[in-house]
Amino acid sequence: MVELAQVMVVTPHPDDAEFGAAGTVARWVRDGKSIVYVVCSSGDKGTSDPNVKPEELVRIREQEQLAAAKLLGVSDVVFLHYIDQALEDTPEFRKNIVRQIRRYQPEIVMAADPYRRYLWHRDHRISGQVTLDAVFPYARDRLAYPDLLEEGLQPHKVKEVLLWATEDPNYRSDITDTFDIKLAALRCHKSQVGDFTRIEQWVRQRAKDMAKGENFELAEAFHRVEIWW
Ligand SMILES: [Zn+2]
């Protein structure tokens, strides 16, 4: 049986989707859209605590991600379990993302912008690039993966990709009414957001900056790619 979702969020690690897109996700859930999260790595290197083992961190961070997703109203969370800081642009990774796209058949896919310059987490860059490639042309093309066809996973055309953390925003999403939900979702990532007062100030200021020139107060900004063919 194929489950469906209107929006797929491909996040490199737990918490990235909350920083980049949770206000928009919460608004869409209110509008009745179904959302799936695909979590590439469970973030097994995301600590400075010498007493926390990677497998323990995976367990904690997956629970945090599930809590944030539940709070936002995300209907499904898929963990791909790649090793943190080890994402590579491989045929296997690309096919895995294609598999999720064909399984859920989203109209919109959200991911980290791979084209942020200079300092940018390699996993963010790689997951964004692989997601774009998976959307087009690999998920779309019938003959790209004959074995997925045999599994019953038909080709799928995504209509739109929204990339967060972009240096080239062309779409600003109004999150004024869902900003508090975004903050609450971020707060679920307790292992990552120690001093939340400082993070809240930073997130709020960014959301204000992203809304500059718009007739709303708080925004998430994306580079939006529409796919016509
Ligand atoms: Zn990350």
PDB file of C-alpha atoms and ligand atoms in Angstrom:
ATOM      1  CA  MET A   1       0.000   0.000   0.000  1.00  0.00           C
ATOM      2  CA  VAL A   2       1.275   3.475  -0.849  1.00  0.00           C
ATOM      3  CA  GLU A   3       0.925   6.209   1.780  1.00  0.00           C
ATOM      4  CA  LEU A   4       0.679   9.710   0.355  1.00  0.00           C
ATOM      5  CA  ALA A   5       1.828  13.127   1.544  1.00  0.00           C
ATOM      6  CA  GLN A   6       1.420  16.517  -0.115  1.00  0.00           C
ATOM      7  CA  VAL A   7       4.722  17.833   1.230  1.00  0.00           C
ATOM      8  CA  MET A   8       8.017  16.012   1.824  1.00  0.00           C
ATOM      9  CA  VAL A   9      10.674  17.625   4.013  1.00  0.00           C
ATOM     10  CA  VAL A  10      14.145  16.131   3.520  1.00  0.00           C
ATOM     11  CA  THR A  11      16.231  17.140   6.515  1.00  0.00           C
ATOM     12  CA  PRO A  12      19.935  16.310   6.834  1.00  0.00           C
ATOM     13  CA  HIS A  13      19.712  15.961  10.646  1.00  0.00           C
ATOM     14  CA  PRO A  14      17.065  16.238  13.359  1.00  0.00           C
ATOM     15  CA  ASP A  15      16.440  19.978  14.046  1.00  0.00           C
ATOM     16  CA  ASP A  16      17.425  21.397  10.610  1.00  0.00           C
ATOM     17  CA  ALA A  17      13.858  21.256   9.318  1.00  0.00           C
ATOM     18  CA  GLU A  18      12.638  23.073  12.437  1.00  0.00           C
ATOM     19  CA  PHE A  19      15.169  25.887  11.946  1.00  0.00           C
ATOM     20  CA  GLY A  20      14.463  26.111   8.218  1.00  0.00           C
ATOM     21  CA  ALA A  21      10.827  25.313   7.640  1.00  0.00           C
ATOM     22  CA  ALA A  22       8.744  24.505  10.749  1.00  0.00           C
ATOM     23  CA  GLY A  23       6.692  27.721  10.648  1.00  0.00           C
ATOM     24  CA  THR A  24       5.619  26.964   7.087  1.00  0.00           C
ATOM     25  CA  VAL A  25       5.038  23.296   7.906  1.00  0.00           C
ATOM     26  CA  ALA A  26       2.781  24.279  10.833  1.00  0.00           C
ATOM     27  CA  ARG A  27       0.793  26.676   8.618  1.00  0.00           C
ATOM     28  CA  TRP A  28       0.308  24.024   5.952  1.00  0.00           C
ATOM     29  CA  VAL A  29      -0.820  21.469   8.544  1.00  0.00           C
ATOM     30  CA  ARG A  30      -3.435  24.033   9.654  1.00  0.00           C
ATOM     31  CA  ASP A  31      -4.488  24.334   6.012  1.00  0.00           C
ATOM     32  CA  GLY A  32      -4.999  20.554   5.897  1.00  0.00           C
ATOM     33  CA  LYS A  33      -1.844  19.511   4.032  1.00  0.00           C
ATOM     34  CA  SER A  34      -0.257  16.158   4.913  1.00  0.00           C
ATOM     35  CA  ILE A  35       3.493  16.299   5.562  1.00  0.00           C
ATOM     36  CA  VAL A  36       6.207  13.638   5.744  1.00  0.00           C
ATOM     37  CA  TYR A  37       9.696  14.146   7.152  1.00  0.00           C
ATOM     38  CA  VAL A  38      12.644  12.223   5.728  1.00  0.00           C
ATOM     39  CA  VAL A  39      15.581  12.429   8.163  1.00  0.00           C
ATOM     40  CA  CYS A  40      18.836  11.513   6.396  1.00  0.00           C
ATOM     41  CA  SER A  41      21.112  11.172   9.435  1.00  0.00           C
ATOM     42  CA  SER A  42      20.014  10.961  13.035  1.00  0.00           C
ATOM     43  CA  GLY A  43      22.867  13.250  14.068  1.00  0.00           C
ATOM     44  CA  ASP A  44      25.162  10.842  15.903  1.00  0.00           C
ATOM     45  CA  LYS A  45      27.997  13.385  16.048  1.00  0.00           C
ATOM     46  CA  GLY A  46      25.967  16.323  17.335  1.00  0.00           C
ATOM     47  CA  THR A  47      27.359  16.684  20.851  1.00  0.00           C
ATOM     48  CA  SER A  48      30.355  18.103  22.702  1.00  0.00           C
ATOM     49  CA  ASP A  49      29.623  15.901  25.737  1.00  0.00           C
ATOM     50  CA  PRO A  50      32.421  13.294  26.023  1.00  0.00           C
ATOM     51  CA  ASN A  51      30.120  10.952  27.982  1.00  0.00           C
ATOM     52  CA  VAL A  52      27.444  10.534  25.317  1.00  0.00           C
ATOM     53  CA  LYS A  53      27.889   7.576  22.957  1.00  0.00           C
ATOM     54  CA  PRO A  54      26.795   7.937  19.299  1.00  0.00           C
ATOM     55  CA  GLU A  55      24.105   5.251  19.574  1.00  0.00           C
ATOM     56  CA  GLU A  56      22.664   6.930  22.663  1.00  0.00           C
ATOM     57  CA  LEU A  57      22.647  10.267  20.812  1.00  0.00           C
ATOM     58  CA  VAL A  58      20.760   8.671  17.900  1.00  0.00           C
ATOM     59  CA  ARG A  59      18.100   7.409  20.286  1.00  0.00           C
ATOM     60  CA  ILE A  60      17.769  10.830  21.970  1.00  0.00           C
ATOM     61  CA  ARG A  61      17.719  12.815  18.738  1.00  0.00           C
ATOM     62  CA  GLU A  62      15.188  10.546  17.039  1.00  0.00           C
ATOM     63  CA  GLN A  63      12.892  10.956  20.040  1.00  0.00           C
ATOM     64  CA  GLU A  64      13.382  14.726  19.868  1.00  0.00           C
ATOM     65  CA  GLN A  65      12.590  14.709  16.137  1.00  0.00           C
ATOM     66  CA  LEU A  66       9.469  12.610  16.673  1.00  0.00           C
ATOM     67  CA  ALA A  67       8.323  14.983  19.437  1.00  0.00           C
ATOM     68  CA  ALA A  68       8.842  18.033  17.203  1.00  0.00           C
ATOM     69  CA  ALA A  69       7.068  16.343  14.286  1.00  0.00           C
ATOM     70  CA  LYS A  70       4.130  15.375  16.483  1.00  0.00           C
ATOM     71  CA  LEU A  71       3.845  18.905  17.827  1.00  0.00           C
ATOM     72  CA  LEU A  72       3.817  20.297  14.272  1.00  0.00           C
ATOM     73  CA  GLY A  73       1.257  17.757  13.069  1.00  0.00           C
ATOM     74  CA  VAL A  74       3.608  15.988  10.656  1.00  0.00           C
ATOM     75  CA  SER A  75       1.933  12.706   9.699  1.00  0.00           C
ATOM     76  CA  ASP A  76       4.963  10.486   9.116  1.00  0.00           C
ATOM     77  CA  VAL A  77       8.709  10.494   9.882  1.00  0.00           C
ATOM     78  CA  VAL A  78      11.159   8.287   7.965  1.00  0.00           C
ATOM     79  CA  PHE A  79      14.677   7.830   9.400  1.00  0.00           C
ATOM     80  CA  LEU A  80      17.241   6.811   6.767  1.00  0.00           C
ATOM     81  CA  HIS A  81      20.014   6.256   9.370  1.00  0.00           C
ATOM     82  CA  TYR A  82      23.000   7.511   7.415  1.00  0.00           C
ATOM     83  CA  ILE A  83      26.082   8.270   9.528  1.00  0.00           C
ATOM     84  CA  ASP A  84      26.350  11.913  10.602  1.00  0.00           C
ATOM     85  CA  GLN A  85      29.000  13.940   8.702  1.00  0.00           C
ATOM     86  CA  ALA A  86      29.261  11.131   6.184  1.00  0.00           C
ATOM     87  CA  LEU A  87      26.532  11.911   3.632  1.00  0.00           C
ATOM     88  CA  GLU A  88      27.872  11.520   0.120  1.00  0.00           C
ATOM     89  CA  ASP A  89      26.367  12.084  -3.298  1.00  0.00           C
ATOM     90  CA  THR A  90      26.104   8.398  -4.140  1.00  0.00           C
ATOM     91  CA  PRO A  91      23.772   6.465  -6.459  1.00  0.00           C
ATOM     92  CA  GLU A  92      22.505   4.595  -3.378  1.00  0.00           C
ATOM     93  CA  PHE A  93      21.566   7.775  -1.453  1.00  0.00           C
ATOM     94  CA  ARG A  94      19.918   9.304  -4.527  1.00  0.00           C
ATOM     95  CA  LYS A  95      17.903   6.156  -5.129  1.00  0.00           C
ATOM     96  CA  ASN A  96      16.826   6.111  -1.494  1.00  0.00           C
ATOM     97  CA  ILE A  97      15.425   9.661  -1.806  1.00  0.00           C
ATOM     98  CA  VAL A  98      13.750   8.707  -5.104  1.00  0.00           C
ATOM     99  CA  ARG A  99      12.198   5.749  -3.291  1.00  0.00           C
ATOM    100  CA  GLN A 100      10.676   8.083  -0.667  1.00  0.00           C
ATOM    101  CA  ILE A 101       9.424  10.533  -3.328  1.00  0.00           C
ATOM    102  CA  ARG A 102       7.779   7.752  -5.318  1.00  0.00           C
ATOM    103  CA  ARG A 103       6.324   6.254  -2.169  1.00  0.00           C
ATOM    104  CA  TYR A 104       4.729   9.475  -0.844  1.00  0.00           C
ATOM    105  CA  GLN A 105       4.218  11.320  -4.180  1.00  0.00           C
ATOM    106  CA  PRO A 106       4.554  14.853  -2.734  1.00  0.00           C
ATOM    107  CA  GLU A 107       3.630  17.974  -4.717  1.00  0.00           C
ATOM    108  CA  ILE A 108       6.193  20.007  -2.787  1.00  0.00           C
ATOM    109  CA  VAL A 109       9.628  18.945  -1.558  1.00  0.00           C
ATOM    110  CA  MET A 110      11.590  21.010   0.970  1.00  0.00           C
ATOM    111  CA  ALA A 111      15.348  20.648   1.600  1.00  0.00           C
ATOM    112  CA  ALA A 112      18.493  22.562   2.559  1.00  0.00           C
ATOM    113  CA  ASP A 113      19.834  24.841  -0.200  1.00  0.00           C
ATOM    114  CA  PRO A 114      22.988  23.122  -1.497  1.00  0.00           C
ATOM    115  CA  TYR A 115      24.334  26.339  -3.050  1.00  0.00           C
ATOM    116  CA  ARG A 116      25.119  28.253   0.119  1.00  0.00           C
ATOM    117  CA  ARG A 117      28.702  29.439  -0.244  1.00  0.00           C
ATOM    118  CA  TYR A 118      31.755  28.985   1.989  1.00  0.00           C
ATOM    119  CA  LEU A 119      30.944  27.610   5.461  1.00  0.00           C
ATOM    120  CA  TRP A 120      28.066  25.194   5.061  1.00  0.00           C
ATOM    121  CA  HIS A 121      27.657  21.802   6.712  1.00  0.00           C
ATOM    122  CA  ARG A 122      28.683  19.210   4.166  1.00  0.00           C
ATOM    123  CA  ASP A 123      25.647  17.047   5.013  1.00  0.00           C
ATOM    124  CA  HIS A 124      23.364  20.026   4.292  1.00  0.00           C
ATOM    125  CA  ARG A 125      25.041  20.689   0.944  1.00  0.00           C
ATOM    126  CA  ILE A 126      25.003  17.023  -0.082  1.00  0.00           C
ATOM    127  CA  SER A 127      21.438  16.262   1.062  1.00  0.00           C
ATOM    128  CA  GLY A 128      20.142  19.350  -0.775  1.00  0.00           C
ATOM    129  CA  GLN A 129      21.926  18.420  -3.991  1.00  0.00           C
ATOM    130  CA  VAL A 130      20.881  14.770  -3.858  1.00  0.00           C
ATOM    131  CA  THR A 131      17.270  15.789  -3.169  1.00  0.00           C
ATOM    132  CA  LEU A 132      17.214  18.144  -6.166  1.00  0.00           C
ATOM    133  CA  ASP A 133      18.655  15.412  -8.381  1.00  0.00           C
ATOM    134  CA  ALA A 134      16.192  12.857  -7.005  1.00  0.00           C
ATOM    135  CA  VAL A 135      13.260  15.189  -7.772  1.00  0.00           C
ATOM    136  CA  PHE A 136      14.505  15.845 -11.281  1.00  0.00           C
ATOM    137  CA  PRO A 137      14.955  13.784 -13.297  1.00  0.00           C
ATOM    138  CA  TYR A 138      15.280  10.520 -11.356  1.00  0.00           C
ATOM    139  CA  ALA A 139      11.885  10.346  -9.590  1.00  0.00           C
ATOM    140  CA  ARG A 140      10.158  11.451 -12.782  1.00  0.00           C
ATOM    141  CA  ASP A 141      11.731   9.121 -15.316  1.00  0.00           C
ATOM    142  CA  ARG A 142      10.176   5.744 -15.801  1.00  0.00           C
ATOM    143  CA  LEU A 143      13.341   3.977 -16.879  1.00  0.00           C
ATOM    144  CA  ALA A 144      15.597   5.460 -14.178  1.00  0.00           C
ATOM    145  CA  TYR A 145      15.040   2.546 -11.779  1.00  0.00           C
ATOM    146  CA  PRO A 146      13.428  -0.566 -13.308  1.00  0.00           C
ATOM    147  CA  ASP A 147      13.686  -2.328  -9.924  1.00  0.00           C
ATOM    148  CA  LEU A 148      11.623   0.390  -8.192  1.00  0.00           C
ATOM    149  CA  LEU A 149       8.981  -0.079 -10.882  1.00  0.00           C
ATOM    150  CA  GLU A 150       8.938  -3.772 -10.095  1.00  0.00           C
ATOM    151  CA  GLU A 151       8.331  -2.882  -6.439  1.00  0.00           C
ATOM    152  CA  GLY A 152       5.297  -0.907  -7.588  1.00  0.00           C
ATOM    153  CA  LEU A 153       6.915   2.530  -7.119  1.00  0.00           C
ATOM    154  CA  GLN A 154       5.729   4.486 -10.126  1.00  0.00           C
ATOM    155  CA  PRO A 155       7.446   7.612 -11.522  1.00  0.00           C
ATOM    156  CA  HIS A 156       6.341  10.829  -9.855  1.00  0.00           C
ATOM    157  CA  LYS A 157       6.517  14.504 -10.879  1.00  0.00           C
ATOM    158  CA  VAL A 158       7.162  16.899  -8.005  1.00  0.00           C
ATOM    159  CA  LYS A 159       5.749  20.362  -8.810  1.00  0.00           C
ATOM    160  CA  GLU A 160       7.849  22.552  -6.567  1.00  0.00           C
ATOM    161  CA  VAL A 161      11.025  22.517  -4.443  1.00  0.00           C
ATOM    162  CA  LEU A 162      11.596  24.967  -1.583  1.00  0.00           C
ATOM    163  CA  LEU A 163      15.170  25.303  -0.318  1.00  0.00           C
ATOM    164  CA  TRP A 164      15.808  26.749   3.141  1.00  0.00           C
ATOM    165  CA  ALA A 165      18.955  28.533   4.402  1.00  0.00           C
ATOM    166  CA  THR A 166      19.239  30.048   0.950  1.00  0.00           C
ATOM    167  CA  GLU A 167      21.398  33.042   0.018  1.00  0.00           C
ATOM    168  CA  ASP A 168      19.056  33.681  -2.898  1.00  0.00           C
ATOM    169  CA  PRO A 169      15.495  33.849  -1.522  1.00  0.00           C
ATOM    170  CA  ASN A 170      12.650  34.294  -4.007  1.00  0.00           C
ATOM    171  CA  TYR A 171       9.772  33.128  -1.797  1.00  0.00           C
ATOM    172  CA  ARG A 172       8.882  34.381   1.681  1.00  0.00           C
ATOM    173  CA  SER A 173       6.390  32.368   3.644  1.00  0.00           C
ATOM    174  CA  ASP A 174       4.254  34.127   6.282  1.00  0.00           C
ATOM    175  CA  ILE A 175       4.843  32.404   9.636  1.00  0.00           C
ATOM    176  CA  THR A 176       3.529  35.195  11.868  1.00  0.00           C
ATOM    177  CA  ASP A 177       0.696  32.997  13.174  1.00  0.00           C
ATOM    178  CA  THR A 178       2.791  29.837  13.535  1.00  0.00           C
ATOM    179  CA  PHE A 179       6.044  31.283  14.846  1.00  0.00           C
ATOM    180  CA  ASP A 180       5.275  30.154  18.406  1.00  0.00           C
ATOM    181  CA  ILE A 181       4.719  26.590  17.155  1.00  0.00           C
ATOM    182  CA  LYS A 182       8.083  26.756  15.360  1.00  0.00           C
ATOM    183  CA  LEU A 183       9.727  27.810  18.639  1.00  0.00           C
ATOM    184  CA  ALA A 184       7.992  24.999  20.524  1.00  0.00           C
ATOM    185  CA  ALA A 185       9.164  22.491  17.889  1.00  0.00           C
ATOM    186  CA  LEU A 186      12.721  23.810  18.165  1.00  0.00           C
ATOM    187  CA  ARG A 187      12.521  23.459  21.934  1.00  0.00           C
ATOM    188  CA  CYS A 188      11.884  19.710  21.467  1.00  0.00           C
ATOM    189  CA  HIS A 189      15.514  19.383  20.339  1.00  0.00           C
ATOM    190  CA  LYS A 190      16.775  19.672  23.889  1.00  0.00           C
ATOM    191  CA  SER A 191      20.156  18.045  23.185  1.00  0.00           C
ATOM    192  CA  GLN A 192      20.884  20.767  20.602  1.00  0.00           C
ATOM    193  CA  VAL A 193      19.374  23.991  21.929  1.00  0.00           C
ATOM    194  CA  GLY A 194      21.006  24.524  25.331  1.00  0.00           C
ATOM    195  CA  ASP A 195      20.524  28.266  25.849  1.00  0.00           C
ATOM    196  CA  PHE A 196      17.084  28.649  24.307  1.00  0.00           C
ATOM    197  CA  THR A 197      16.726  32.358  25.155  1.00  0.00           C
ATOM    198  CA  ARG A 198      19.638  33.191  22.875  1.00  0.00           C
ATOM    199  CA  ILE A 199      18.353  30.870  20.131  1.00  0.00           C
ATOM    200  CA  GLU A 200      14.849  32.326  20.373  1.00  0.00           C
ATOM    201  CA  GLN A 201      16.216  35.861  19.934  1.00  0.00           C
ATOM    202  CA  TRP A 202      18.281  34.789  16.937  1.00  0.00           C
ATOM    203  CA  VAL A 203      15.416  32.861  15.293  1.00  0.00           C
ATOM    204  CA  ARG A 204      12.977  35.762  15.868  1.00  0.00           C
ATOM    205  CA  GLN A 205      15.389  38.335  14.438  1.00  0.00           C
ATOM    206  CA  ARG A 206      16.010  36.165  11.381  1.00  0.00           C
ATOM    207  CA  ALA A 207      12.256  35.716  10.850  1.00  0.00           C
ATOM    208  CA  LYS A 208      11.807  39.514  11.063  1.00  0.00           C
ATOM    209  CA  ASP A 209      14.644  40.109   8.613  1.00  0.00           C
ATOM    210  CA  MET A 210      13.191  37.561   6.187  1.00  0.00           C
ATOM    211  CA  ALA A 211       9.819  39.379   6.268  1.00  0.00           C
ATOM    212  CA  LYS A 212      11.325  42.772   5.350  1.00  0.00           C
ATOM    213  CA  GLY A 213       9.353  44.392   2.537  1.00  0.00           C
ATOM    214  CA  GLU A 214       6.376  42.089   3.036  1.00  0.00           C
ATOM    215  CA  ASN A 215       3.044  42.992   4.647  1.00  0.00           C
ATOM    216  CA  PHE A 216       3.547  40.441   7.421  1.00  0.00           C
ATOM    217  CA  GLU A 217       5.848  40.422  10.425  1.00  0.00           C
ATOM    218  CA  LEU A 218       7.643  37.071  10.458  1.00  0.00           C
ATOM    219  CA  ALA A 219       8.774  34.864   7.590  1.00  0.00           C
ATOM    220  CA  GLU A 220      10.743  31.858   6.494  1.00  0.00           C
ATOM    221  CA  ALA A 221      12.588  32.511   3.246  1.00  0.00           C
ATOM    222  CA  PHE A 222      13.253  29.929   0.558  1.00  0.00           C
ATOM    223  CA  HIS A 223      14.629  29.590  -2.916  1.00  0.00           C
ATOM    224  CA  ARG A 224      11.674  28.217  -4.806  1.00  0.00           C
ATOM    225  CA  VAL A 225      12.066  26.090  -7.915  1.00  0.00           C
ATOM    226  CA  GLU A 226       8.957  25.276  -9.939  1.00  0.00           C
ATOM    227  CA  ILE A 227       9.126  22.244 -12.181  1.00  0.00           C
ATOM    228  CA  TRP A 228       7.083  22.560 -15.330  1.00  0.00           C
ATOM    229  CA  TRP A 229       8.241  19.556 -17.301  1.00  0.00           C
TER     230      TRP A 229
HETATM  231 ZN    ZN B   1      22.205  19.775  10.273  1.00  0.00          ZN
END
